[in-house]
Amino acid sequence: MASGGDELVKYITEKVVVYMENPRSSRLRQEIPKQPWSQKWFGMLPLGLSIWRSKWSHKNKG
């Protein structure tokens, strides 16, 4: 059990060292913009439905 704790401390230490060695500007560039929750949970289906619905409403108006 002690070796599991040692491995955890080693892993966390490695991550902290890598984090501290990188300049702040490179850390800021690595941020990925968040996806809308609907896209995250349902994929491209909401986008497809919204495009289909907008095309449908444009056909009915004209």
Coordinates of N, CA, C and O in Angstrom, one line a residue:
M1 N 0.8 -1.2 0.0 CA 0.0 0.0 0.0 C 0.9 1.3 0.0 O 0.5 2.2 -0.6
A2 N 2.0 1.2 0.7 CA 2.9 2.4 0.7 C 3.4 2.7 -0.6 O 3.7 3.9 -1.0
S3 N 3.7 1.7 -1.5 CA 4.2 2.0 -2.8 C 3.2 2.7 -3.7 O 3.6 3.5 -4.5
G4 N 1.9 2.4 -3.5 CA 0.9 3.2 -4.2 C 0.9 4.6 -3.8 O 0.7 5.5 -4.7
G5 N 1.1 4.9 -2.6 CA 1.2 6.3 -2.1 C 2.4 7.0 -2.7 O 2.4 8.2 -3.1
D6 N 3.5 6.2 -2.7 CA 4.8 6.8 -3.3 C 4.6 7.1 -4.7 O 5.1 8.1 -5.2
E7 N 3.9 6.2 -5.5 CA 3.7 6.4 -6.9 C 2.9 7.7 -7.1 O 3.1 8.5 -8.0
L8 N 1.9 7.9 -6.3 CA 1.0 9.0 -6.4 C 1.8 10.3 -6.1 O 1.7 11.3 -6.9
V9 N 2.6 10.3 -5.1 CA 3.4 11.5 -4.8 C 4.4 11.8 -6.0 O 4.6 12.9 -6.4
K10 N 5.0 10.7 -6.5 CA 5.9 10.9 -7.6 C 5.2 11.5 -8.9 O 5.7 12.4 -9.5
Y11 N 4.0 11.0 -9.2 CA 3.2 11.4 -10.3 C 2.8 12.9 -10.1 O 3.0 13.7 -11.0
I12 N 2.4 13.3 -8.9 CA 2.0 14.7 -8.7 C 3.2 15.6 -8.7 O 3.1 16.7 -9.3
T13 N 4.3 15.1 -8.2 CA 5.5 15.9 -8.3 C 6.0 16.2 -9.7 O 6.4 17.3 -10.0
E14 N 5.9 15.1 -10.5 CA 6.3 15.3 -11.9 C 5.4 16.3 -12.6 O 5.8 17.2 -13.4
K15 N 4.1 16.2 -12.4 CA 3.1 17.2 -13.0 C 3.4 18.6 -12.5 O 3.3 19.5 -13.3
V16 N 3.7 18.8 -11.3 CA 4.0 20.1 -10.7 C 5.3 20.7 -11.3 O 5.3 21.9 -11.7
V17 N 6.3 19.8 -11.5 CA 7.6 20.3 -12.1 C 7.4 20.7 -13.5 O 7.8 21.8 -13.9
V18 N 6.6 19.9 -14.3 CA 6.4 20.2 -15.7 C 5.6 21.5 -15.8 O 5.9 22.4 -16.6
Y19 N 4.6 21.7 -14.9 CA 3.8 22.9 -14.9 C 4.7 24.2 -14.5 O 4.5 25.2 -15.2
M20 N 5.5 24.0 -13.6 CA 6.4 25.1 -13.2 C 7.4 25.5 -14.2 O 7.9 26.6 -14.3
E21 N 7.9 24.5 -15.0 CA 9.0 24.7 -16.0 C 8.4 25.4 -17.2 O 9.2 26.2 -17.8
N22 N 7.2 25.3 -17.5 CA 6.6 25.9 -18.7 C 6.3 27.4 -18.3 O 5.8 27.7 -17.3
P23 N 6.7 28.3 -19.2 CA 6.3 29.7 -19.0 C 4.8 29.9 -19.0 O 4.1 29.1 -19.6
R24 N 4.4 31.0 -18.4 CA 3.0 31.2 -18.2 C 2.3 31.4 -19.6 O 1.2 31.0 -19.8
S25 N 3.0 32.1 -20.5 CA 2.4 32.3 -21.8 C 2.1 31.1 -22.6 O 1.1 31.0 -23.2
S26 N 3.0 30.0 -22.5 CA 2.7 28.8 -23.1 C 1.5 28.0 -22.5 O 0.7 27.4 -23.1
R27 N 1.4 28.2 -21.2 CA 0.2 27.6 -20.5 C -1.1 28.2 -20.9 O -2.1 27.5 -21.1
L28 N -1.1 29.5 -21.1 CA -2.3 30.2 -21.5 C -2.7 29.8 -22.9 O -3.8 29.8 -23.3
R29 N -1.7 29.6 -23.8 CA -2.0 29.2 -25.2 C -2.6 27.8 -25.3 O -3.3 27.5 -26.2
Q30 N -2.3 27.0 -24.3 CA -2.8 25.6 -24.4 C -4.2 25.4 -24.0 O -4.8 24.4 -24.2
E31 N -4.9 26.5 -23.5 CA -6.3 26.4 -23.1 C -7.1 26.1 -24.3 O -7.0 26.8 -25.3
I32 N -8.0 25.2 -24.2 CA -8.9 24.8 -25.3 C -10.3 25.5 -25.0 O -10.8 25.3 -23.9
P33 N -10.9 26.1 -26.0 CA -12.2 26.7 -25.7 C -13.2 25.6 -25.4 O -13.2 24.5 -25.9
K34 N -14.1 26.0 -24.5 CA -15.1 25.0 -24.1 C -16.2 24.8 -25.1 O -16.6 25.8 -25.8
Q35 N -16.7 23.6 -25.3 CA -17.8 23.3 -26.2 C -19.1 23.7 -25.5 O -19.2 23.7 -24.3
P36 N -20.1 24.1 -26.3 CA -21.4 24.2 -25.7 C -21.9 22.9 -25.1 O -21.5 21.9 -25.6
W37 N -22.6 23.0 -24.0 CA -23.0 21.8 -23.3 C -23.8 20.9 -24.2 O -23.7 19.6 -24.1
S38 N -24.6 21.4 -25.1 CA -25.5 20.6 -26.0 C -24.6 19.8 -27.0 O -24.9 18.6 -27.2
Q39 N -23.5 20.4 -27.4 CA -22.6 19.7 -28.3 C -21.8 18.6 -27.5 O -21.5 17.6 -28.1
K40 N -21.5 18.9 -26.3 CA -20.7 18.0 -25.5 C -21.5 16.7 -25.2 O -21.0 15.6 -25.3
W41 N -22.8 16.9 -24.9 CA -23.6 15.8 -24.5 C -24.3 15.1 -25.7 O -24.5 13.9 -25.6
F42 N -24.6 15.8 -26.8 CA -25.3 15.2 -27.9 C -24.6 15.2 -29.2 O -25.2 14.9 -30.3
G43 N -23.4 15.7 -29.3 CA -22.6 15.7 -30.5 C -23.1 16.8 -31.5 O -23.5 17.9 -31.1
M44 N -23.1 16.5 -32.7 CA -23.5 17.4 -33.8 C -25.0 17.4 -34.0 O -25.5 18.2 -34.9
L45 N -25.8 16.6 -33.4 CA -27.2 16.5 -33.6 C -27.9 17.8 -33.3 O -28.7 18.3 -34.2
P46 N -27.7 18.6 -32.3 CA -28.3 19.9 -32.1 C -28.0 20.9 -33.2 O -28.9 21.6 -33.6
L47 N -26.8 20.9 -33.6 CA -26.4 21.8 -34.7 C -27.2 21.5 -36.0 O -27.7 22.3 -36.7
G48 N -27.2 20.2 -36.3 CA -27.9 19.7 -37.5 C -29.4 20.1 -37.4 O -30.0 20.5 -38.4
L49 N -30.0 19.8 -36.3 CA -31.4 20.1 -36.1 C -31.7 21.6 -36.2 O -32.7 22.0 -36.8
S50 N -30.8 22.4 -35.7 CA -31.0 23.9 -35.8 C -30.9 24.4 -37.2 O -31.6 25.3 -37.6
I51 N -29.9 23.9 -37.9 CA -29.8 24.3 -39.4 C -31.0 23.8 -40.1 O -31.6 24.6 -41.0
W52 N -31.4 22.6 -39.9 CA -32.6 22.0 -40.6 C -33.8 22.9 -40.3 O -34.6 23.2 -41.2
R53 N -34.0 23.2 -39.0 CA -35.1 24.0 -38.6 C -35.1 25.4 -39.2 O -36.1 25.9 -39.7
S54 N -33.9 26.0 -39.3 CA -33.8 27.4 -39.9 C -34.1 27.3 -41.4 O -34.8 28.2 -41.9
K55 N -33.7 26.3 -42.1 CA -34.0 26.1 -43.5 C -35.5 25.9 -43.7 O -36.1 26.4 -44.6
W56 N -36.1 25.1 -42.8 CA -37.5 24.8 -42.9 C -38.3 26.1 -42.7 O -39.3 26.4 -43.4
S57 N -37.9 26.9 -41.7 CA -38.7 28.2 -41.5 C -38.5 29.2 -42.6 O -39.4 29.9 -42.9
H58 N -37.4 29.2 -43.3 CA -37.1 30.1 -44.4 C -38.0 29.7 -45.6 O -38.5 30.5 -46.3
K59 N -38.2 28.4 -45.8 CA -39.0 27.9 -46.9 C -40.5 28.3 -46.7 O -41.2 28.6 -47.6
N60 N -40.9 28.2 -45.5 CA -42.3 28.5 -45.2 C -42.6 30.0 -45.3 O -43.8 30.3 -45.5
K61 N -41.7 30.8 -45.0 CA -41.9 32.3 -45.0 C -42.0 32.8 -46.5 O -42.7 33.8 -46.7
G62 N -41.3 32.2 -47.4 CA -41.2 32.7 -48.7 C -42.1 32.2 -49.7 O -43.0 31.8 -50.1

